Amino acid sequence: MTLPPHAPIHEPIRRTKIVATLGPASDRPGVLERMIAAGVDVVRLNFSHGAPDDHRRRLTEVREIATRLGRSVAALGDLQGPKIRIARFRDGVVDLEEGQAFVLDVALDGEAGDAGRVGCDYKALAEDVVAGDRLLLDDGRLVLDVVRVAGSEIHTTVVQGGRLSNNKGINKQGGGLSAPALTDKDKADLETAIDIGVDYLAVSFPRSAADMHEARERLGEAGAEIGLVAKLERAEAVADDATLDGIIEASQAVMVARGDLGVEIGDEALIGTQKRIIKHARSHNRAVITATQMMESMIESPLPTRAEVFDVANAVLDATDAVMLSAETAAGDFPTETVEAMARVCLGAERERIAQESGHRIHEGFSRIDETIALSAMYAANHLSGVAAIACMTATGYTPLIASRIRSGLPIVGLAHNPVAQRRMALYRGVISLPFDTSAMSAGELNDRALERLVAQGIAEPGDHVILTRGDHMNAHGGTNTLKILDVGDGHRID
């Protein structure tokens, strides 16, 4: 049997996936290939920057490199969303002092800002705030308290001053801004995402499940195979469990977007909220990405700080599916070194016992057969000695996703013929995605061919057990109904 050119695995298998943002740094000759070889599982195309042709070119290169390296690499398109910003200053920058009066005037000319007032690109801001509200500018570096609203003018007092330059973002502490999650630019970028063939699409600033449902409707049939990622960065989205769970259930994955979220809810509430989001996402069988400033010092430094190491490691121990790099790989001086450092930290954290123990749904009942099989496979694998891997023959990637909700030190191998399913699984914690075409196989040889595939990859060897899940009818959604414990014999060694 001829196997696709996937190189055998000789190093420890990292379970936590790495999302890397593409940009000018990754465009440098040879950098993107080195990043993917270093362990990037998902590339992020940030639609806040660049033209559609830039994203198309980058994704084309990613797919070519991934094919050549024998890797399944997913693509995440990230919509800009309603980023609310001040306008511009005549001199480019002003210095605000504590206690001074400052006006945000939504009717002011966009280029006419000065030390006393500035315009705003979000014209409804004057309707969304009242006296007593607190506004945070430039990711919370400057703080303004609203004194009164008069027509288009929002009169404030500077609580925390500093230097303020053009186009900095505005957040309202506690949330409450009414800007829609999908702007006109987002709707155009959504069409681009469908056209270039991303695997996931991130929706910025959703307030409720309705925003995610709108995005799904706009994707329509043409974008049916694109997984939606909810970026949790508004206070309203995490204010209560019902709203959070609704957003999670309306998405295929969620992102803990700690920049704007931290500004809106306060840094002191952020760590508990991060842990709550990860726990809720996993309990609803959704993937979760932890993002923002994970290794930001590596934009200019070849080594991370100890605080960044602990930040990444704690997200891993919380069982996040993926950790994300932003400017570190899009615009930094050391993109490849950053990926390598993040991979090392993930592997180190995953060696801890807590990262391999799970009580996930241990006292719950199940309603789906494929879900029951997946979780039974993980329970068996974690309690039977000599198991090398859990292999899931899958049409959509759903069974490996369910299995990956249980912590384990063992690899979960998703064997799929559909390339979309292969790439989608690249985001799931602990899942190795491999191409596996069953169309020319008889039912009797499926198990042997699967074992051969795992041996060829260096995942299993003679003497090991492999737990295999599959359905009676291959390539049928939701058809997994069989669990087998197979022994890898000498006949499955491939030279």
Short mmCIF file of C-alpha atoms in Angstrom, two decimals:
data_model
loop_
_atom_site.label_atom_id
_atom_site.label_comp_id
_atom_site.label_asym_id
_atom_site.label_seq_id
_atom_site.Cartn_x
_atom_site.Cartn_y
_atom_site.Cartn_z
CA MET A 1 0.00 0.00 0.00
CA THR A 2 1.43 3.41 -0.97
CA LEU A 3 1.25 5.92 1.83
CA PRO A 4 1.09 9.72 1.45
CA PRO A 5 4.38 11.47 2.19
CA HIS A 6 3.85 12.16 5.89
CA ALA A 7 7.15 11.94 7.74
CA PRO A 8 7.35 9.54 10.70
CA ILE A 9 7.10 11.12 14.14
CA HIS A 10 10.31 10.74 16.15
CA GLU A 11 9.92 13.50 18.75
CA PRO A 12 7.42 13.78 21.65
CA ILE A 13 3.93 14.54 20.37
CA ARG A 14 2.70 17.98 21.40
CA ARG A 15 -1.01 18.00 22.23
CA THR A 16 -1.67 21.74 22.47
CA LYS A 17 -1.93 23.35 19.04
CA ILE A 18 -0.21 26.56 17.94
CA VAL A 19 -2.01 29.29 15.98
CA ALA A 20 0.33 31.77 14.27
CA THR A 21 -0.70 35.04 12.62
CA LEU A 22 0.74 35.75 9.19
CA GLY A 23 2.08 39.14 8.12
CA PRO A 24 5.18 40.93 6.87
CA ALA A 25 7.49 38.92 9.14
CA SER A 26 6.24 35.57 7.83
CA ASP A 27 6.45 36.90 4.25
CA ARG A 28 10.23 37.04 4.42
CA PRO A 29 11.86 34.35 2.24
CA GLY A 30 11.84 30.92 3.89
CA VAL A 31 10.24 32.10 7.15
CA LEU A 32 6.78 30.61 6.62
CA GLU A 33 8.17 27.17 5.84
CA ARG A 34 10.40 27.29 8.91
CA MET A 35 7.43 28.32 11.05
CA ILE A 36 5.30 25.44 9.81
CA ALA A 37 8.18 23.00 10.24
CA ALA A 38 8.64 24.31 13.78
CA GLY A 39 5.09 23.34 14.68
CA VAL A 40 2.43 25.78 13.47
CA ASP A 41 -0.90 23.93 13.30
CA VAL A 42 -3.21 26.81 12.31
CA VAL A 43 -2.37 30.00 10.42
CA ARG A 44 -4.36 33.16 11.16
CA LEU A 45 -5.21 35.56 8.36
CA ASN A 46 -5.97 38.88 10.03
CA PHE A 47 -8.51 40.72 7.87
CA SER A 48 -7.84 43.92 9.83
CA HIS A 49 -4.71 44.27 7.69
CA GLY A 50 -3.93 43.55 4.06
CA ALA A 51 -5.92 43.14 0.87
CA PRO A 52 -7.79 40.01 -0.29
CA ASP A 53 -4.93 39.18 -2.66
CA ASP A 54 -2.50 39.20 0.27
CA HIS A 55 -4.59 36.63 2.14
CA ARG A 56 -5.03 34.50 -0.97
CA ARG A 57 -1.29 34.52 -1.68
CA ARG A 58 -0.40 33.59 1.89
CA LEU A 59 -2.94 30.78 2.10
CA THR A 60 -1.83 29.36 -1.25
CA GLU A 61 1.74 29.26 0.06
CA VAL A 62 0.64 27.65 3.33
CA ARG A 63 -1.20 24.87 1.49
CA GLU A 64 1.77 24.22 -0.80
CA ILE A 65 4.23 24.06 2.10
CA ALA A 66 1.93 21.89 4.22
CA THR A 67 1.49 19.41 1.38
CA ARG A 68 5.23 19.25 0.81
CA LEU A 69 5.96 18.74 4.52
CA GLY A 70 3.15 16.22 4.96
CA ARG A 71 1.29 18.41 7.49
CA SER A 72 -2.36 19.26 8.01
CA VAL A 73 -2.44 23.02 8.64
CA ALA A 74 -5.76 24.81 9.10
CA ALA A 75 -6.47 28.41 8.09
CA LEU A 76 -8.33 30.81 10.39
CA GLY A 77 -9.70 33.99 8.85
CA ASP A 78 -10.22 36.70 11.48
CA LEU A 79 -12.80 39.44 10.84
CA GLN A 80 -11.95 42.90 12.14
CA GLY A 81 -15.33 43.59 13.73
CA PRO A 82 -16.54 46.95 15.05
CA LYS A 83 -13.27 48.21 16.50
CA ILE A 84 -14.30 51.59 17.92
CA ARG A 85 -11.58 54.19 17.56
CA ILE A 86 -10.93 57.86 18.06
CA ALA A 87 -10.18 59.88 14.91
CA ARG A 88 -6.95 61.76 14.24
CA PHE A 89 -5.09 64.72 15.73
CA ARG A 90 -3.82 67.66 13.70
CA ASP A 91 -0.33 67.09 15.14
CA GLY A 92 -0.59 63.29 15.29
CA VAL A 93 -0.39 63.06 19.08
CA VAL A 94 -1.46 64.88 22.27
CA ASP A 95 -0.59 64.54 25.96
CA LEU A 96 -3.54 64.33 28.35
CA GLU A 97 -3.07 65.23 32.01
CA GLU A 98 -4.95 63.83 34.98
CA GLY A 99 -7.90 66.01 35.92
CA GLN A 100 -8.19 67.91 32.65
CA ALA A 101 -11.37 68.11 30.60
CA PHE A 102 -11.43 66.28 27.28
CA VAL A 103 -14.22 65.98 24.72
CA LEU A 104 -15.00 63.11 22.35
CA ASP A 105 -17.02 64.76 19.56
CA VAL A 106 -18.55 62.32 17.08
CA ALA A 107 -19.38 65.26 14.75
CA LEU A 108 -15.84 66.71 14.68
CA ASP A 109 -13.81 66.59 11.47
CA GLY A 110 -11.73 63.41 11.49
CA GLU A 111 -8.43 65.25 11.14
CA ALA A 112 -9.11 68.15 13.56
CA GLY A 113 -8.29 66.66 16.96
CA ASP A 114 -6.28 68.66 19.50
CA ALA A 115 -5.43 68.59 23.20
CA GLY A 116 -9.03 69.46 24.08
CA ARG A 117 -11.12 67.26 21.83
CA VAL A 118 -11.01 64.58 19.15
CA GLY A 119 -13.46 62.96 16.75
CA CYS A 120 -14.67 59.36 16.79
CA ASP A 121 -15.41 56.95 13.94
CA TYR A 122 -18.31 55.38 15.87
CA LYS A 123 -21.11 57.92 15.57
CA ALA A 124 -23.45 56.13 18.00
CA LEU A 125 -21.00 56.52 20.90
CA ALA A 126 -22.85 59.61 22.14
CA GLU A 127 -26.04 57.52 22.39
CA ASP A 128 -24.36 54.59 24.16
CA VAL A 129 -22.81 56.44 27.12
CA VAL A 130 -24.18 58.48 30.03
CA ALA A 131 -22.69 60.47 32.87
CA GLY A 132 -20.80 58.17 35.21
CA ASP A 133 -19.58 55.75 32.52
CA ARG A 134 -15.87 55.05 32.27
CA LEU A 135 -14.13 54.95 28.88
CA LEU A 136 -10.78 53.30 28.32
CA LEU A 137 -8.56 54.35 25.44
CA ASP A 138 -5.54 52.62 23.87
CA ASP A 139 -6.16 49.24 25.54
CA GLY A 140 -6.79 50.87 28.90
CA ARG A 141 -3.66 53.00 29.04
CA LEU A 142 -5.77 56.16 29.32
CA VAL A 143 -8.97 56.43 31.38
CA LEU A 144 -11.77 58.96 30.97
CA ASP A 145 -14.88 59.40 33.13
CA VAL A 146 -17.98 60.72 31.35
CA VAL A 147 -19.28 63.92 32.98
CA ARG A 148 -22.15 64.71 30.61
CA VAL A 149 -23.33 64.14 27.04
CA ALA A 150 -24.47 67.15 25.00
CA GLY A 151 -25.61 66.28 21.49
CA SER A 152 -22.59 64.98 19.60
CA GLU A 153 -20.19 65.88 22.43
CA ILE A 154 -19.14 63.51 25.22
CA HIS A 155 -17.57 65.61 27.97
CA THR A 156 -15.10 63.69 30.13
CA THR A 157 -12.52 64.14 32.85
CA VAL A 158 -9.14 62.48 32.46
CA VAL A 159 -8.63 59.99 35.30
CA GLN A 160 -5.43 58.45 33.96
CA GLY A 161 -3.50 60.52 31.46
CA GLY A 162 -0.69 59.91 29.04
CA ARG A 163 0.19 60.24 25.39
CA LEU A 164 -2.68 59.63 22.97
CA SER A 165 -2.09 59.20 19.25
CA ASN A 166 -4.28 58.72 16.18
CA ASN A 167 -6.90 56.00 15.78
CA LYS A 168 -6.57 54.42 19.21
CA GLY A 169 -9.35 52.10 20.35
CA ILE A 170 -12.14 52.94 22.79
CA ASN A 171 -13.75 50.52 25.24
CA LYS A 172 -16.52 51.09 27.73
CA GLN A 173 -15.82 49.51 31.08
CA GLY A 174 -18.44 46.87 31.72
CA GLY A 175 -19.47 46.78 28.07
CA GLY A 176 -22.67 48.13 26.60
CA LEU A 177 -21.64 49.58 23.24
CA SER A 178 -24.29 48.78 20.64
CA ALA A 179 -22.08 48.41 17.54
CA PRO A 180 -23.09 45.35 15.49
CA ALA A 181 -20.68 42.42 15.41
CA LEU A 182 -20.59 42.36 11.58
CA THR A 183 -19.65 45.60 9.84
CA ASP A 184 -19.86 46.28 6.10
CA LYS A 185 -16.14 45.51 5.86
CA ASP A 186 -16.70 42.21 7.68
CA LYS A 187 -19.43 41.22 5.23
CA ALA A 188 -17.06 41.83 2.31
CA ASP A 189 -14.24 39.96 4.08
CA LEU A 190 -16.62 37.08 4.75
CA GLU A 191 -17.01 36.66 1.00
CA THR A 192 -13.22 36.70 0.65
CA ALA A 193 -12.95 34.00 3.33
CA ILE A 194 -15.33 31.76 1.39
CA ASP A 195 -13.55 32.47 -1.89
CA ILE A 196 -10.04 31.61 -0.67
CA GLY A 197 -11.21 28.59 1.32
CA VAL A 198 -10.46 29.19 5.01
CA ASP A 199 -11.26 26.39 7.42
CA TYR A 200 -12.36 28.62 10.30
CA LEU A 201 -13.73 32.17 10.46
CA ALA A 202 -13.46 34.24 13.64
CA VAL A 203 -16.25 36.72 14.42
CA SER A 204 -15.06 39.66 16.52
CA PHE A 205 -17.04 41.22 19.39
CA PRO A 206 -20.17 39.00 19.37
CA ARG A 207 -22.57 40.00 22.15
CA SER A 208 -24.85 36.97 21.98
CA ALA A 209 -25.58 33.80 20.05
CA ALA A 210 -27.61 35.88 17.58
CA ASP A 211 -24.41 37.45 16.21
CA MET A 212 -22.98 33.99 15.50
CA HIS A 213 -26.24 32.85 13.90
CA GLU A 214 -26.13 35.90 11.61
CA ALA A 215 -22.60 35.03 10.54
CA ARG A 216 -23.65 31.44 9.81
CA GLU A 217 -26.59 32.63 7.72
CA ARG A 218 -24.33 34.95 5.74
CA LEU A 219 -21.88 32.12 5.07
CA GLY A 220 -24.75 30.11 3.61
CA GLU A 221 -24.23 26.94 1.64
CA ALA A 222 -21.03 28.23 0.06
CA GLY A 223 -19.43 28.48 3.48
CA ALA A 224 -21.11 25.52 5.14
CA GLU A 225 -17.82 23.75 5.84
CA ILE A 226 -16.22 26.79 7.50
CA GLY A 227 -16.15 26.52 11.28
CA LEU A 228 -17.17 29.67 13.15
CA VAL A 229 -14.98 30.92 15.99
CA ALA A 230 -16.50 33.37 18.49
CA LYS A 231 -13.95 35.88 19.77
CA LEU A 232 -14.98 36.57 23.34
CA GLU A 233 -13.92 40.16 23.96
CA ARG A 234 -17.07 41.97 25.13
CA ALA A 235 -18.16 42.12 28.75
CA GLU A 236 -21.73 41.22 27.77
CA ALA A 237 -20.57 37.97 26.18
CA VAL A 238 -19.23 36.62 29.49
CA ALA A 239 -21.55 38.40 31.92
CA ASP A 240 -23.54 35.26 32.71
CA ASP A 241 -23.34 31.55 31.95
CA ALA A 242 -26.48 31.51 29.80
CA THR A 243 -25.11 34.11 27.37
CA LEU A 244 -21.66 32.51 27.31
CA ASP A 245 -23.05 29.03 26.71
CA GLY A 246 -25.35 30.32 23.97
CA ILE A 247 -22.41 31.83 22.09
CA ILE A 248 -20.37 28.66 22.56
CA GLU A 249 -23.17 26.42 21.28
CA ALA A 250 -23.64 28.65 18.21
CA SER A 251 -19.94 28.28 17.30
CA GLN A 252 -17.50 25.52 16.43
CA ALA A 253 -14.78 27.08 18.57
CA VAL A 254 -14.24 30.12 20.79
CA MET A 255 -11.28 32.40 21.38
CA VAL A 256 -10.34 33.96 24.71
CA ALA A 257 -9.41 37.35 23.22
CA ARG A 258 -7.79 38.80 26.30
CA GLY A 259 -6.97 42.28 24.97
CA ASP A 260 -10.36 43.96 24.64
CA LEU A 261 -11.94 41.52 27.11
CA GLY A 262 -9.42 42.45 29.79
CA VAL A 263 -10.05 46.15 29.20
CA GLU A 264 -13.83 45.76 29.50
CA ILE A 265 -14.01 43.46 32.52
CA GLY A 266 -10.76 44.46 34.25
CA ASP A 267 -7.52 42.52 34.52
CA GLU A 268 -8.43 41.28 37.98
CA ALA A 269 -11.40 39.37 36.53
CA LEU A 270 -9.60 38.11 33.44
CA ILE A 271 -7.85 35.00 34.78
CA GLY A 272 -11.03 33.56 36.31
CA THR A 273 -12.97 34.36 33.15
CA GLN A 274 -10.35 32.66 30.99
CA LYS A 275 -10.61 29.50 33.05
CA ARG A 276 -14.43 29.63 32.96
CA ILE A 277 -14.48 30.03 29.17
CA ILE A 278 -12.13 27.08 28.66
CA LYS A 279 -14.14 24.88 31.01
CA HIS A 280 -17.48 25.80 29.41
CA ALA A 281 -16.16 25.35 25.85
CA ARG A 282 -14.85 21.88 26.62
CA SER A 283 -18.05 20.87 28.40
CA HIS A 284 -19.99 21.84 25.25
CA ASN A 285 -17.58 19.88 23.02
CA ARG A 286 -16.14 22.98 21.37
CA ALA A 287 -12.52 23.85 20.71
CA VAL A 288 -11.00 26.85 22.48
CA ILE A 289 -8.09 29.14 21.60
CA THR A 290 -6.28 31.28 24.18
CA ALA A 291 -4.89 34.47 22.65
CA THR A 292 -3.26 37.89 23.14
CA GLN A 293 0.24 38.79 24.32
CA MET A 294 1.23 35.21 25.04
CA MET A 295 4.86 35.80 24.05
CA GLU A 296 4.77 39.48 23.17
CA SER A 297 8.31 40.20 24.35
CA MET A 298 9.52 37.93 21.54
CA ILE A 299 8.51 40.57 19.01
CA GLU A 300 11.94 42.00 19.81
CA SER A 301 13.63 39.30 21.88
CA PRO A 302 14.77 35.77 20.95
CA LEU A 303 13.65 34.43 24.34
CA PRO A 304 10.33 34.70 26.24
CA THR A 305 10.03 36.09 29.74
CA ARG A 306 9.37 33.76 32.66
CA ALA A 307 5.93 35.35 33.03
CA GLU A 308 5.10 34.48 29.41
CA VAL A 309 6.28 30.90 29.95
CA PHE A 310 3.96 30.58 32.93
CA ASP A 311 1.08 32.21 31.03
CA VAL A 312 1.32 29.70 28.17
CA ALA A 313 1.82 26.78 30.56
CA ASN A 314 -1.21 27.70 32.66
CA ALA A 315 -3.41 27.82 29.55
CA VAL A 316 -2.10 24.36 28.64
CA LEU A 317 -2.87 23.03 32.13
CA ASP A 318 -6.37 24.50 31.84
CA ALA A 319 -6.74 22.26 28.72
CA THR A 320 -6.99 24.94 26.06
CA ASP A 321 -6.95 23.41 22.58
CA ALA A 322 -4.60 26.03 21.17
CA VAL A 323 -2.45 29.00 22.08
CA MET A 324 -2.16 31.89 19.64
CA LEU A 325 0.62 34.19 18.46
CA SER A 326 -0.25 37.56 16.95
CA ALA A 327 2.33 40.28 16.29
CA GLU A 328 5.06 37.86 17.43
CA THR A 329 4.86 36.01 14.11
CA ALA A 330 3.15 38.64 11.94
CA ALA A 331 5.55 41.51 12.55
CA GLY A 332 8.22 40.34 15.01
CA ASP A 333 11.95 39.87 14.58
CA PHE A 334 11.94 36.21 15.68
CA PRO A 335 8.84 34.45 14.28
CA THR A 336 10.36 30.97 13.99
CA GLU A 337 12.06 31.17 17.37
CA THR A 338 8.75 32.19 18.93
CA VAL A 339 6.97 29.13 17.53
CA GLU A 340 9.81 26.91 18.76
CA ALA A 341 9.67 28.47 22.24
CA MET A 342 5.92 28.06 22.46
CA ALA A 343 6.18 24.42 21.39
CA ARG A 344 8.78 23.76 24.10
CA VAL A 345 6.64 25.35 26.79
CA CYS A 346 3.55 23.38 25.71
CA LEU A 347 5.45 20.10 25.80
CA GLY A 348 6.87 20.90 29.22
CA ALA A 349 3.45 21.69 30.67
CA GLU A 350 1.91 18.60 29.10
CA ARG A 351 4.36 16.38 30.99
CA GLU A 352 2.67 17.40 34.24
CA ARG A 353 0.27 14.82 35.60
CA ILE A 354 -2.62 17.28 35.86
CA ALA A 355 -2.49 17.71 32.08
CA GLN A 356 -3.19 14.00 31.60
CA GLU A 357 -5.96 13.40 34.15
CA SER A 358 -9.63 13.99 33.42
CA GLY A 359 -13.01 13.74 35.07
CA HIS A 360 -14.78 15.07 31.97
CA ARG A 361 -18.47 14.03 32.00
CA ILE A 362 -17.66 11.01 34.16
CA HIS A 363 -21.06 11.20 35.90
CA GLU A 364 -23.15 12.19 32.85
CA GLY A 365 -25.27 10.16 30.49
CA PHE A 366 -25.01 10.36 26.70
CA SER A 367 -27.61 10.62 23.97
CA ARG A 368 -25.47 10.00 20.87
CA ILE A 369 -23.87 6.69 19.92
CA ASP A 370 -20.76 8.29 18.37
CA GLU A 371 -20.24 10.39 21.50
CA THR A 372 -20.57 7.31 23.69
CA ILE A 373 -18.03 5.41 21.58
CA ALA A 374 -15.55 8.32 21.60
CA LEU A 375 -15.62 8.81 25.36
CA SER A 376 -15.55 5.07 26.00
CA ALA A 377 -12.44 4.82 23.83
CA MET A 378 -10.70 7.51 25.89
CA TYR A 379 -11.68 5.87 29.18
CA ALA A 380 -10.34 2.53 27.96
CA ALA A 381 -7.14 4.08 26.63
CA ASN A 382 -6.43 5.86 29.90
CA HIS A 383 -6.91 2.67 31.94
CA LEU A 384 -5.49 -0.12 29.76
CA SER A 385 -1.73 -0.52 29.84
CA GLY A 386 0.16 -0.80 26.58
CA VAL A 387 -2.09 1.47 24.50
CA ALA A 388 -0.07 3.60 22.07
CA ALA A 389 -2.87 5.64 20.49
CA ILE A 390 -6.57 6.08 19.86
CA ALA A 391 -7.35 5.97 16.13
CA CYS A 392 -10.64 7.34 14.83
CA MET A 393 -11.81 6.71 11.29
CA THR A 394 -13.91 9.80 10.68
CA ALA A 395 -15.75 11.58 7.90
CA THR A 396 -16.07 14.97 9.61
CA GLY A 397 -13.63 14.97 12.53
CA TYR A 398 -16.42 14.92 15.12
CA THR A 399 -15.37 11.72 16.91
CA PRO A 400 -11.76 12.92 17.44
CA LEU A 401 -13.13 16.24 18.71
CA ILE A 402 -15.28 14.50 21.32
CA ALA A 403 -12.43 12.20 22.30
CA SER A 404 -10.08 15.15 22.68
CA ARG A 405 -12.28 16.69 25.41
CA ILE A 406 -10.85 14.08 27.78
CA ARG A 407 -7.34 14.76 29.04
CA SER A 408 -4.82 12.07 28.17
CA GLY A 409 -1.16 11.59 27.46
CA LEU A 410 -1.98 9.46 24.42
CA PRO A 411 -2.30 10.73 20.84
CA ILE A 412 -5.68 10.71 19.15
CA VAL A 413 -5.28 10.02 15.44
CA GLY A 414 -7.99 11.29 13.12
CA LEU A 415 -8.01 9.20 9.94
CA ALA A 416 -10.01 11.08 7.31
CA HIS A 417 -10.34 11.10 3.54
CA ASN A 418 -11.88 14.59 3.40
CA PRO A 419 -9.12 17.26 3.35
CA VAL A 420 -11.45 19.77 5.01
CA ALA A 421 -11.95 17.40 7.94
CA GLN A 422 -8.19 16.80 8.09
CA ARG A 423 -7.49 20.52 8.41
CA ARG A 424 -10.34 21.15 10.86
CA MET A 425 -8.84 18.56 13.20
CA ALA A 426 -5.55 20.50 13.23
CA LEU A 427 -7.11 22.77 15.89
CA TYR A 428 -8.17 20.00 18.30
CA ARG A 429 -6.03 19.34 21.34
CA GLY A 430 -4.13 16.06 21.15
CA VAL A 431 -5.40 15.12 17.68
CA ILE A 432 -3.01 14.13 14.90
CA SER A 433 -4.75 14.48 11.54
CA LEU A 434 -3.77 12.02 8.82
CA PRO A 435 -5.17 11.38 5.33
CA PHE A 436 -6.77 7.95 5.04
CA ASP A 437 -8.70 7.02 1.91
CA THR A 438 -10.95 4.02 2.53
CA SER A 439 -12.70 4.09 -0.86
CA ALA A 440 -10.63 1.24 -2.33
CA MET A 441 -10.54 -0.85 0.86
CA SER A 442 -12.76 -3.75 1.77
CA ALA A 443 -14.39 -3.77 5.18
CA GLY A 444 -12.15 -6.62 6.22
CA GLU A 445 -8.90 -4.78 5.58
CA LEU A 446 -9.73 -1.40 7.13
CA ASN A 447 -8.29 -2.26 10.55
CA ASP A 448 -5.01 -3.60 9.17
CA ARG A 449 -4.53 -0.60 6.91
CA ALA A 450 -5.17 1.74 9.82
CA LEU A 451 -2.55 -0.03 11.93
CA GLU A 452 -0.07 0.12 9.06
CA ARG A 453 -0.67 3.85 8.86
CA LEU A 454 0.10 4.35 12.54
CA VAL A 455 3.23 2.21 12.37
CA ALA A 456 4.45 4.09 9.31
CA GLN A 457 4.05 7.37 11.21
CA GLY A 458 6.01 6.09 14.19
CA ILE A 459 2.94 6.40 16.44
CA ALA A 460 2.66 2.67 17.19
CA GLU A 461 4.99 -0.31 16.98
CA PRO A 462 4.72 -4.11 17.27
CA GLY A 463 3.51 -5.13 20.71
CA ASP A 464 1.38 -2.04 21.25
CA HIS A 465 -2.38 -1.86 21.60
CA VAL A 466 -4.35 0.59 19.49
CA ILE A 467 -7.95 1.50 20.27
CA LEU A 468 -9.84 2.01 17.01
CA THR A 469 -13.24 3.61 16.49
CA ARG A 470 -15.14 3.46 13.21
CA GLY A 471 -18.59 3.10 11.71
CA ASP A 472 -20.18 0.29 9.75
CA HIS A 473 -20.64 2.75 6.91
CA MET A 474 -17.52 4.79 6.25
CA ASN A 475 -17.73 8.48 5.30
CA ALA A 476 -21.18 8.80 6.94
CA HIS A 477 -21.65 11.71 9.34
CA GLY A 478 -22.34 10.54 12.88
CA GLY A 479 -21.86 6.89 11.91
CA THR A 480 -19.24 5.85 14.51
CA ASN A 481 -20.68 2.87 16.34
CA THR A 482 -17.76 0.46 16.87
CA LEU A 483 -14.83 0.30 19.26
CA LYS A 484 -12.08 -2.29 18.86
CA ILE A 485 -8.87 -2.91 20.77
CA LEU A 486 -6.28 -4.08 18.26
CA ASP A 487 -2.82 -5.56 18.76
CA VAL A 488 -0.04 -4.30 16.53
CA GLY A 489 1.80 -7.38 15.26
CA ASP A 490 5.12 -7.77 13.47
CA GLY A 491 3.23 -7.91 10.19
CA HIS A 492 2.40 -4.23 10.57
CA ARG A 493 6.00 -3.05 10.52
CA ILE A 494 6.61 -1.05 7.33
CA ASP A 495 10.16 -0.69 6.10
#
